[in-house]
Short mmCIF file of C-alpha atoms and ligand atoms in Angstrom, two decimals:
data_model
loop_
_atom_site.label_atom_id
_atom_site.label_comp_id
_atom_site.label_asym_id
_atom_site.label_seq_id
_atom_site.Cartn_x
_atom_site.Cartn_y
_atom_site.Cartn_z
CA MET O 50 -0.42 -0.22 0.02
CA GLY O 51 1.39 3.34 -0.63
CA LYS O 52 1.99 6.20 1.68
CA ARG O 53 -1.20 8.04 2.05
CA ILE O 54 -1.18 11.97 1.17
CA GLN O 55 -3.62 14.29 2.63
CA ALA O 56 -4.92 17.79 1.53
CA VAL O 57 -2.77 20.59 2.29
CA LYS O 58 -3.23 21.72 5.90
CA GLY O 59 -5.29 24.78 5.63
CA THR O 60 -7.14 23.12 2.46
CA ARG O 61 -10.14 21.13 2.84
CA ASP O 62 -12.89 19.08 1.18
CA LEU O 63 -16.21 19.54 0.94
CA LEU O 64 -18.16 16.44 0.38
CA PRO O 65 -21.95 15.87 -0.45
CA PRO O 66 -24.44 16.82 1.30
CA GLU O 67 -22.85 19.64 2.44
CA THR O 68 -21.47 20.85 -1.32
CA ALA O 69 -25.22 21.27 -2.40
CA VAL O 70 -25.87 24.03 0.54
CA TRP O 71 -23.04 25.84 -0.95
CA ALA O 72 -24.73 25.57 -4.06
CA ALA O 73 -28.07 26.92 -2.95
CA VAL O 74 -26.04 29.54 -1.40
CA GLU O 75 -24.39 30.04 -4.66
CA ALA O 76 -28.04 30.05 -6.39
CA THR O 77 -29.74 32.75 -4.46
CA ALA O 78 -26.62 35.19 -4.83
CA ARG O 79 -26.77 34.37 -8.13
CA ARG O 80 -30.66 35.28 -8.23
CA VAL O 81 -30.21 38.05 -5.75
CA PHE O 82 -27.15 39.75 -7.93
CA ALA O 83 -29.26 39.56 -10.95
CA LEU O 84 -32.13 41.34 -9.44
CA TYR O 85 -29.55 44.33 -9.32
CA GLY O 86 -28.09 43.94 -13.16
CA PHE O 87 -24.98 42.27 -12.15
CA GLY O 88 -22.94 39.94 -14.31
CA GLU O 89 -20.59 37.24 -13.49
CA ILE O 90 -17.28 37.44 -13.87
CA ARG O 91 -14.60 34.90 -13.44
CA THR O 92 -11.23 35.67 -13.36
CA PRO O 93 -7.75 33.46 -13.26
CA ILE O 94 -6.88 32.28 -10.14
CA PHE O 95 -3.12 33.29 -10.29
CA GLU O 96 -1.94 36.88 -11.22
CA GLU O 97 0.95 39.03 -11.52
CA THR O 98 2.76 39.39 -8.46
CA GLU O 99 2.69 43.33 -9.13
CA LEU O 100 -1.25 43.32 -9.11
CA PHE O 101 -1.85 42.60 -5.94
CA ALA O 102 1.20 44.69 -4.57
CA ARG O 103 -0.32 47.65 -6.65
CA GLY O 104 -3.57 46.92 -6.08
CA VAL O 105 -4.22 45.86 -2.84
CA GLY O 106 -1.40 47.19 -1.29
CA GLU O 107 2.04 46.96 -0.44
CA SER O 108 1.04 47.97 3.91
CA SER O 109 -1.75 45.44 4.29
CA ASP O 110 -1.44 41.98 5.99
CA ILE O 111 -2.77 40.18 2.73
CA VAL O 112 0.43 42.15 0.63
CA SER O 113 3.55 41.81 3.42
CA LYS O 114 2.31 38.82 5.02
CA GLU O 115 -0.52 36.70 3.54
CA MET O 116 0.55 35.92 -0.62
CA TYR O 117 0.89 32.65 -2.48
CA ASN O 118 3.80 34.03 -4.75
CA PHE O 119 5.77 31.72 -6.79
CA THR O 120 7.82 31.79 -9.93
CA ASP O 121 7.14 30.21 -13.50
CA ARG O 122 9.34 28.29 -15.41
CA GLY O 123 9.51 31.73 -17.38
CA GLY O 124 11.08 33.64 -14.34
CA ARG O 125 7.95 35.43 -13.97
CA SER O 126 6.82 36.26 -10.39
CA LEU O 127 2.94 35.03 -10.14
CA THR O 128 0.95 35.19 -6.96
CA LEU O 129 -2.60 32.62 -6.23
CA ARG O 130 -5.05 35.58 -5.64
CA PRO O 131 -5.95 36.50 -1.98
CA GLU O 132 -8.82 38.88 -2.90
CA ASN O 133 -10.67 39.32 -6.07
CA THR O 134 -11.27 42.92 -6.54
CA ALA O 135 -7.91 43.79 -8.15
CA SER O 136 -8.40 40.93 -10.57
CA VAL O 137 -11.66 42.57 -11.56
CA VAL O 138 -10.15 45.78 -11.39
CA ARG O 139 -7.99 44.86 -13.98
CA ALA O 140 -10.08 43.05 -16.35
CA TYR O 141 -12.65 46.14 -16.16
CA VAL O 142 -9.23 47.99 -17.48
CA GLU O 143 -7.97 45.53 -19.62
CA HIS O 144 -11.25 44.91 -21.93
CA GLY O 145 -11.66 48.90 -22.18
CA MET O 146 -14.90 48.57 -19.65
CA HIS O 147 -14.91 52.40 -19.23
CA SER O 148 -16.39 52.68 -22.71
CA LEU O 149 -19.27 50.69 -21.66
CA PRO O 150 -22.64 51.98 -20.50
CA GLN O 151 -21.47 53.03 -16.83
CA PRO O 152 -21.46 51.19 -14.19
CA VAL O 153 -20.37 48.38 -14.95
CA LYS O 154 -21.57 45.55 -11.97
CA LEU O 155 -19.72 42.62 -11.43
CA PHE O 156 -20.02 39.80 -9.13
CA TYR O 157 -17.41 36.71 -8.33
CA ILE O 158 -18.23 33.69 -6.91
CA GLY O 159 -14.45 31.42 -6.04
CA PRO O 160 -11.55 30.55 -4.47
CA GLN O 161 -8.95 32.78 -2.61
CA PHE O 162 -5.64 32.03 -1.38
CA ARG O 163 -3.61 33.59 1.67
CA ALA O 164 -0.70 31.62 3.81
CA GLU O 165 -2.29 32.20 7.21
CA LYS O 166 -2.12 30.03 10.74
CA PRO O 167 -4.98 27.59 9.69
CA GLN O 168 -7.89 27.05 12.71
CA LYS O 169 -11.37 27.52 12.74
CA GLY O 170 -13.08 29.94 9.76
CA ARG O 171 -9.36 30.80 8.80
CA TYR O 172 -8.29 28.86 5.74
CA ARG O 173 -5.46 29.10 3.12
CA GLN O 174 -7.90 28.21 0.48
CA PHE O 175 -11.36 29.58 1.15
CA SER O 176 -14.22 31.02 -1.01
CA GLN O 177 -15.37 34.13 -1.45
CA ILE O 178 -18.50 36.01 -2.76
CA GLY O 179 -18.14 39.18 -3.97
CA ALA O 180 -19.93 42.12 -6.12
CA GLU O 181 -17.96 45.26 -7.04
CA TRP O 182 -19.86 48.55 -8.91
CA ILE O 183 -17.31 50.40 -11.25
CA GLY O 184 -18.19 53.63 -12.69
CA THR O 185 -16.73 56.39 -14.71
CA ARG O 186 -18.78 58.82 -13.70
CA ALA O 187 -20.78 59.66 -10.85
CA THR O 188 -24.71 57.92 -11.00
CA ALA O 189 -27.55 60.37 -9.89
CA GLY O 190 -27.52 61.76 -6.43
CA GLY O 191 -23.50 61.37 -6.72
CA ASN O 192 -21.56 58.07 -5.67
CA PRO O 193 -23.32 57.86 -2.31
CA ARG O 194 -25.85 56.12 -4.38
CA ALA O 195 -24.05 53.58 -5.30
CA ASP O 196 -22.75 52.25 -2.20
CA VAL O 197 -26.33 52.18 -1.09
CA GLU O 198 -27.17 49.72 -3.84
CA VAL O 199 -24.39 47.59 -3.07
CA LEU O 200 -25.69 47.65 0.45
CA LEU O 201 -29.06 46.98 -0.33
CA MET O 202 -28.24 43.98 -2.58
CA LEU O 203 -25.78 42.35 0.11
CA TRP O 204 -28.61 43.04 2.71
CA ARG O 205 -30.96 41.46 0.58
CA PHE O 206 -28.82 38.53 -0.25
CA LEU O 207 -28.35 37.31 3.52
CA GLY O 208 -32.15 38.69 4.34
CA ASP O 209 -33.20 35.68 1.84
CA LEU O 210 -31.02 32.97 3.71
CA GLY O 211 -32.74 33.90 6.28
CA PHE O 212 -30.83 35.87 8.63
CA SER O 213 -32.47 38.03 10.64
CA ASP O 214 -30.17 39.51 13.62
CA LEU O 215 -26.94 40.89 11.19
CA VAL O 216 -25.90 44.24 11.72
CA VAL O 217 -24.03 46.47 8.93
CA GLN O 218 -20.97 48.03 11.04
CA ILE O 219 -19.94 50.87 9.21
CA ASN O 220 -17.46 53.67 9.23
CA THR O 221 -16.10 56.33 6.93
CA VAL O 222 -12.18 56.53 6.21
CA GLY O 223 -12.80 59.68 4.65
CA ASP O 224 -11.58 60.93 0.90
CA ALA O 225 -8.01 61.38 0.12
CA GLU O 226 -7.93 64.80 1.28
CA SER O 227 -9.43 63.86 4.56
CA ARG O 228 -7.28 60.57 5.16
CA ALA O 229 -3.99 62.98 4.60
CA ASN O 230 -5.04 65.28 7.37
CA TYR O 231 -6.07 62.63 9.68
CA ARG O 232 -3.19 60.43 9.01
CA ALA O 233 -0.76 63.45 10.28
CA ALA O 234 -2.77 64.82 13.16
CA LEU O 235 -3.17 60.21 14.25
CA VAL O 236 1.13 60.33 13.50
CA ALA O 237 1.58 63.48 15.38
CA TYR O 238 -0.14 62.17 18.46
CA LEU O 239 1.31 58.59 18.43
CA GLU O 240 4.71 59.12 17.51
CA PRO O 241 5.54 60.45 21.08
CA LEU O 242 3.75 56.88 22.36
CA ALA O 243 5.64 55.05 19.99
CA GLU O 244 7.78 53.22 22.87
CA GLN O 245 4.46 51.47 23.71
CA LEU O 246 3.19 50.59 21.01
CA SER O 247 3.91 46.65 19.67
CA GLU O 248 6.52 46.13 16.75
CA ASP O 249 3.38 45.86 13.82
CA SER O 250 2.20 49.00 14.77
CA ARG O 251 4.99 50.71 15.08
CA ARG O 252 5.88 49.58 11.72
CA ARG O 253 2.12 50.80 10.63
CA LEU O 254 2.93 54.30 12.04
CA VAL O 255 5.64 54.46 9.10
CA THR O 256 3.24 52.61 6.61
CA ASN O 257 0.06 52.60 7.04
CA PRO O 258 -0.92 54.34 10.96
CA LEU O 259 -4.57 54.43 10.65
CA ARG O 260 -4.51 50.58 10.85
CA ILE O 261 -3.25 50.79 14.03
CA LEU O 262 -7.00 51.76 15.19
CA ASP O 263 -7.47 48.27 14.41
CA SER O 264 -5.71 46.83 17.04
CA LYS O 265 -6.35 44.00 18.63
CA SER O 266 -4.73 44.76 22.19
CA PRO O 267 -6.34 45.74 24.88
CA ALA O 268 -2.84 48.06 26.12
CA GLU O 269 -3.09 49.76 22.61
CA GLN O 270 -6.91 50.21 22.61
CA ALA O 271 -6.27 52.05 25.66
CA LEU O 272 -3.33 54.07 24.39
CA LEU O 273 -6.22 55.29 21.29
CA GLU O 274 -8.90 56.62 23.75
CA GLY O 275 -7.29 60.08 23.50
CA ALA O 276 -6.35 59.61 20.12
CA PRO O 277 -7.68 62.43 17.41
CA LYS O 278 -10.98 61.34 15.95
CA LEU O 279 -11.36 60.45 11.83
CA VAL O 280 -14.59 62.46 12.30
CA ASP O 281 -13.28 65.73 13.48
CA HIS O 282 -10.85 65.52 10.30
CA LEU O 283 -13.46 64.97 7.76
CA ASN O 284 -13.55 67.41 4.95
CA GLU O 285 -17.13 68.53 3.87
CA ALA O 286 -17.98 66.49 0.72
CA SER O 287 -16.85 63.21 2.80
CA ARG O 288 -19.29 64.10 6.31
CA GLY O 289 -21.92 64.45 3.42
CA HIS O 290 -21.34 61.13 1.39
CA PHE O 291 -21.46 59.53 4.53
CA ARG O 292 -24.66 61.28 5.96
CA THR O 293 -26.37 60.69 2.59
CA VAL O 294 -24.94 56.48 3.10
CA LEU O 295 -26.28 56.43 6.69
CA GLY O 296 -29.48 58.18 6.16
CA GLU O 297 -30.64 56.29 2.79
CA LEU O 298 -30.04 52.89 4.55
CA GLN O 299 -32.17 53.95 7.89
CA LYS O 300 -34.79 54.35 5.24
CA ALA O 301 -34.25 51.37 3.63
CA GLN O 302 -33.83 49.49 7.11
CA VAL O 303 -30.35 47.95 6.88
CA ARG O 304 -29.52 47.82 10.29
CA THR O 305 -26.67 49.39 11.06
CA GLU O 306 -24.22 50.86 13.58
CA VAL O 307 -21.69 53.22 13.00
CA SER O 308 -17.96 51.63 14.46
CA PRO O 309 -15.91 54.93 14.45
CA ARG O 310 -12.81 52.96 14.62
CA LEU O 311 -13.07 50.25 11.59
CA VAL O 312 -11.02 51.20 9.14
CA ARG O 313 -10.23 47.75 7.00
CA GLY O 314 -7.40 46.14 6.26
CA LEU O 315 -6.77 46.94 2.44
CA ASP O 316 -4.91 49.83 1.32
CA TYR O 317 -7.48 51.41 -1.50
CA TYR O 318 -10.66 52.29 0.34
CA THR O 319 -12.00 55.29 0.30
CA ASN O 320 -14.77 56.88 2.22
CA THR O 321 -17.39 54.02 3.17
CA VAL O 322 -16.00 51.17 5.02
CA PHE O 323 -18.02 48.45 6.55
CA GLU O 324 -17.99 45.21 8.13
CA ILE O 325 -20.30 42.07 9.33
CA VAL O 326 -19.63 40.22 12.18
CA SER O 327 -21.66 37.20 13.33
CA ALA O 328 -21.89 36.19 17.08
CA GLY O 329 -22.07 32.50 15.87
CA LEU O 330 -18.17 32.46 14.98
CA GLY O 331 -16.07 33.08 17.71
CA ALA O 332 -12.65 34.49 16.92
CA GLN O 333 -12.71 34.46 13.30
CA ASN O 334 -16.09 36.51 13.22
CA ALA O 335 -16.24 38.44 10.09
CA ILE O 336 -18.19 37.13 7.38
CA CYS O 337 -17.86 40.16 4.91
CA GLY O 338 -15.97 42.74 4.38
CA GLY O 339 -16.13 46.06 2.00
CA GLY O 340 -16.19 49.61 1.27
CA ALA O 341 -15.91 52.56 -1.56
CA TYR O 342 -12.34 52.86 -3.54
CA GLU O 343 -11.74 55.71 -5.69
CA GLY O 344 -8.02 55.98 -7.01
CA LEU O 345 -8.23 52.04 -7.41
CA VAL O 346 -8.63 52.25 -11.11
CA GLU O 347 -6.56 54.47 -12.29
CA GLU O 348 -3.73 53.35 -10.09
CA LEU O 349 -4.04 49.91 -12.14
CA GLY O 350 -3.81 51.77 -15.42
CA GLY O 351 -7.44 52.67 -16.22
CA GLN O 352 -9.43 55.94 -16.02
CA PRO O 353 -10.52 57.94 -13.25
CA ALA O 354 -13.55 55.94 -11.79
CA TYR O 355 -15.56 55.14 -8.20
CA GLY O 356 -15.90 51.75 -7.21
CA VAL O 357 -17.65 49.95 -4.63
CA GLY O 358 -17.77 45.98 -3.48
CA PHE O 359 -17.70 43.84 -1.20
CA ALA O 360 -16.61 39.97 -0.15
CA ILE O 361 -18.54 37.55 1.70
CA GLY O 362 -16.28 34.80 3.44
CA GLU O 363 -18.49 31.45 1.70
CA ASP O 364 -16.92 29.62 4.67
CA ARG O 365 -17.86 31.51 7.46
CA LEU O 366 -21.45 31.69 6.03
CA LEU O 367 -22.02 28.54 5.58
CA ASP O 368 -20.91 28.07 9.39
CA VAL O 369 -23.67 30.35 10.42
CA LEU O 370 -26.55 29.27 7.98
CA PRO O 371 -29.83 29.35 9.49
CA ALA O 372 -30.96 25.83 10.27
CA ALA O 373 -33.75 25.98 8.50
CA THR O 374 -32.13 27.67 5.01
CA ARG O 375 -29.69 24.43 5.76
CA ALA O 376 -32.93 21.82 5.29
CA ARG O 377 -34.27 23.59 2.45
CA ALA O 378 -31.10 23.85 0.41
CA LEU O 379 -30.75 19.89 0.67
CA PRO O 380 -32.88 18.55 -1.60
CA PRO O 381 -35.05 15.26 -0.95
CA GLY O 382 -32.32 12.19 -2.25
CA PRO O 383 -32.87 9.64 -5.12
CA VAL O 384 -35.58 7.12 -4.46
CA ILE O 385 -33.69 3.59 -4.32
CA VAL O 386 -34.43 0.73 -5.53
CA ARG O 387 -33.86 -2.54 -5.04
CA ALA O 388 -34.29 -5.78 -6.15
CA LEU O 389 -35.79 -9.48 -4.58
CA PHE O 390 -33.54 -11.35 -5.86
CA ASP O 391 -34.69 -15.43 -5.26
CA ALA O 392 -32.43 -17.98 -6.69
CA LYS O 393 -34.94 -20.72 -5.88
CA ARG O 394 -37.33 -19.24 -7.97
CA THR O 395 -37.21 -18.92 -12.25
CA PRO O 396 -36.87 -15.06 -13.28
CA VAL O 397 -40.66 -14.60 -15.23
CA GLU O 398 -40.14 -13.32 -19.36
CA ALA O 399 -37.20 -13.81 -19.29
CA LEU O 400 -35.79 -11.04 -17.25
CA SER O 401 -34.39 -11.36 -14.13
CA THR O 402 -35.59 -8.65 -10.93
CA PRO O 403 -32.23 -6.92 -10.87
CA GLU O 404 -32.96 -6.22 -15.02
CA ALA O 405 -36.39 -5.41 -13.89
CA ALA O 406 -35.09 -3.14 -11.19
CA THR O 407 -32.39 -1.16 -13.43
CA GLN O 408 -34.99 -0.64 -16.09
CA LEU O 409 -37.25 1.05 -13.63
CA ALA O 410 -34.58 3.28 -12.42
CA GLU O 411 -34.23 4.33 -15.52
CA GLU O 412 -37.44 4.60 -16.29
CA LEU O 413 -37.86 7.13 -13.47
CA ARG O 414 -34.60 9.01 -14.53
CA THR O 415 -36.48 9.52 -17.88
CA ALA O 416 -39.40 10.85 -15.80
CA GLY O 417 -37.27 13.04 -13.88
CA ILE O 418 -37.29 11.32 -10.44
CA ALA O 419 -33.58 10.65 -9.08
CA ALA O 420 -33.05 7.30 -8.45
CA VAL O 421 -30.33 4.87 -7.22
CA ASP O 422 -30.35 1.39 -8.39
CA VAL O 423 -28.80 -1.45 -5.37
CA GLY O 424 -29.54 -3.88 -7.25
CA ALA O 425 -30.25 -7.52 -4.95
CA GLU O 426 -28.49 -5.83 -1.72
CA SER O 427 -29.43 -7.16 1.49
CA PRO O 428 -32.63 -5.25 3.38
CA ALA O 429 -29.71 -4.27 5.80
CA ARG O 430 -27.40 -2.31 3.50
CA THR O 431 -30.60 -1.20 1.79
CA PHE O 432 -31.77 0.67 4.76
CA ALA O 433 -28.32 2.40 5.30
CA HIS O 434 -28.02 3.38 1.92
CA ALA O 435 -31.36 5.05 2.30
CA ASP O 436 -30.49 6.71 5.08
CA HIS O 437 -27.22 7.83 3.93
CA LEU O 438 -28.62 9.42 0.52
CA ARG O 439 -31.95 10.59 2.68
CA ALA O 440 -34.33 8.80 0.22
CA PRO O 441 -37.69 9.37 0.63
CA ALA O 442 -38.53 5.96 -0.52
CA ILE O 443 -37.48 2.29 -1.31
CA LEU O 444 -39.06 0.41 -3.97
CA VAL O 445 -39.13 -3.19 -4.02
CA LEU O 446 -38.57 -5.53 -7.41
CA GLY O 447 -39.58 -8.99 -6.84
CA GLU O 448 -40.87 -12.07 -9.00
CA ASP O 449 -44.47 -11.31 -7.19
CA GLU O 450 -44.29 -8.16 -8.31
CA LEU O 451 -43.26 -8.76 -11.76
CA ILE O 452 -45.87 -11.75 -12.09
CA ASN O 453 -48.52 -9.11 -10.85
CA GLY O 454 -47.04 -5.84 -12.68
CA THR O 455 -46.72 -3.76 -9.34
CA VAL O 456 -44.22 -2.56 -7.57
CA THR O 457 -43.57 -2.55 -3.56
CA VAL O 458 -42.97 1.14 -1.88
CA ARG O 459 -41.79 1.52 1.21
CA THR O 460 -41.86 5.49 2.42
CA THR O 461 -39.01 6.55 4.47
CA GLY O 462 -40.71 9.12 6.50
CA ASP O 463 -43.15 6.92 8.00
CA ARG O 464 -42.01 3.51 7.29
CA ALA O 465 -45.60 2.56 5.93
CA GLN O 466 -45.21 -0.02 2.77
CA ARG O 467 -48.02 -0.20 0.21
CA VAL O 468 -48.25 -2.06 -3.06
CA VAL O 469 -48.38 0.14 -5.78
CA GLU O 470 -49.40 -0.68 -9.78
CA ARG O 471 -46.12 -0.49 -11.54
CA ALA O 472 -48.15 1.83 -14.23
CA GLN O 473 -49.22 4.08 -11.61
CA ILE O 474 -45.64 4.31 -10.33
CA VAL O 475 -44.07 8.03 -11.98
CA PRO O 476 -47.29 9.82 -10.87
CA TYR O 477 -47.18 8.44 -7.18
CA LEU O 478 -43.57 9.15 -6.64
CA LYS O 479 -43.91 12.96 -8.18
CA GLN O 480 -46.91 13.40 -5.48
CA LEU O 481 -44.91 12.02 -3.11
CA LEU O 482 -41.96 14.07 -3.83
CA LEU O 483 -44.07 17.29 -4.03
CA SER O 484 -45.51 16.63 -0.74
CA LEU O 485 -41.83 16.42 0.85
CA SER O 486 -40.86 19.52 -0.52
CA LEU O 487 -43.89 21.27 0.52
CA GLU O 488 -43.28 19.93 4.04
CA VAL O 489 -39.32 21.13 3.81
CA LYS O 490 -40.86 24.56 2.62
CA SER O 491 -43.48 25.24 5.09
P1 ATP G 546 -9.74 38.34 9.15
O1 ATP G 546 -9.43 40.00 9.71
O2 ATP G 546 -10.74 37.65 9.56
O3 ATP G 546 -8.41 37.79 8.68
P2 ATP G 546 -10.25 39.89 6.64
O4 ATP G 546 -10.78 41.65 6.73
O5 ATP G 546 -8.02 39.22 6.44
O6 ATP G 546 -10.26 39.20 7.25
P3 ATP G 546 -11.06 40.58 3.69
O7 ATP G 546 -9.47 40.74 3.07
O8 ATP G 546 -11.41 41.53 3.96
O9 ATP G 546 -10.89 39.67 5.41
O10 ATP G 546 -12.00 39.23 3.00
C1 ATP G 546 -13.71 39.34 3.13
C2 ATP G 546 -14.08 38.17 4.15
O11 ATP G 546 -13.67 36.64 3.60
C3 ATP G 546 -13.60 38.26 5.65
O12 ATP G 546 -14.93 39.03 6.00
C4 ATP G 546 -13.65 36.01 5.96
O13 ATP G 546 -15.38 36.01 6.14
C5 ATP G 546 -13.24 35.86 4.97
N1 ATP G 546 -12.16 35.52 4.96
C6 ATP G 546 -10.64 36.24 4.69
N2 ATP G 546 -9.42 35.65 5.15
C7 ATP G 546 -10.10 34.15 5.42
C8 ATP G 546 -9.33 32.94 5.50
N3 ATP G 546 -8.21 32.98 5.35
N4 ATP G 546 -10.32 31.90 5.66
C9 ATP G 546 -11.85 32.12 5.91
N5 ATP G 546 -12.60 33.08 5.16
C10 ATP G 546 -11.36 34.45 5.31
MG1 MG G 547 -6.94 38.67 7.09
#
């Protein structure tokens, strides 16, 4: 026997029936995002390293310590995508999408890669469901309306998945001017205190001082109590932007909470930033992050444009998916068709019972009913099989059934057994499946 090979640390297999729940969540995303006119984009899983270095920002955690970089045979430096916004913006620029009617609305679903310490809710390959709204011209009423539209879409998606206890933590990091003002004030406040800061924060004091606000250390949070506040350094435009966004979301009954220290890890955000955390998740509690970005499209070689988007961590979303949604996502399993094999008897009409079972299973599939033919499996194994596949019924075909033109049906829900005319088996099963799906939905 060869040595066993296991999935790489931080990666995992998703198996049935869990994959059916993933597919249902993704189908909900596709349906809801289409309601807002978003179309799907699929970008490559690896890109030039420089795309992320420039797009996500050298000082971000992602670029500074979490990227999977490799050199290909041609000596190019490539990176497995750690997030998808930079790639979407690259594609927007590469395909000249600025010349399409604006805005361009794109969503993606797919794997991302980060070299992090694996733990619950934190993997090295994980999946994100995200969307980006990108436009070179301001929308009627100004860009805050774009932020609002994206948040309404996100809120509807989570609502349709059955979440009812979520809150959008929201903040503004201001436009470029406001940020520069604030950055100077924050650095002036923190520099004399540098001794008391962690090594990470001292480094950030130079590279990205706003990120220090994000610190998880209680000691640093205490130091930050007296720090200048971002809201006091916003110019009038940024202040107005934030006011509009908050007002519109309130009118639309999106539950928001202003979170003044929220700055988010990526360098490209301007004005609105937001995050959704779930109480059910423990330490890795963020299920979604997002925000607006002015400057990223230009940074990646395009026309000046406004962008706003979000990324949901699908793995974490699935961990806290409401139980009723999960139950609804699991379709009823296939019916099981079993042959009663009695060697003492002679087969009727040259058709053995296993052959008849195979034929019946095919007939059911033609009628659109999922069926698994288990041949002449023992009763105990058939029950285990039915249980594992969540089969709504077991159909038994023996000699008696062949002779009489019937099928014996055992419904697994109530364990009742009845004899059904062979000619009536399709309508009978359709009725059964319909009643089960009604039960699940109600
Ligand atoms: P965290 O603070 O948990 O590291 P983040 O700020 O790095 O999150 P983003 O870059 O904003 O995360 O990505 C958006 C979402 O993707 C997160 O809210 C989270 O749900 C998910 N996510 C990020 N990193 C991972 C990971 N390593 N494994 C699983 N999900 C992840
Ligand atoms: Mg992270």
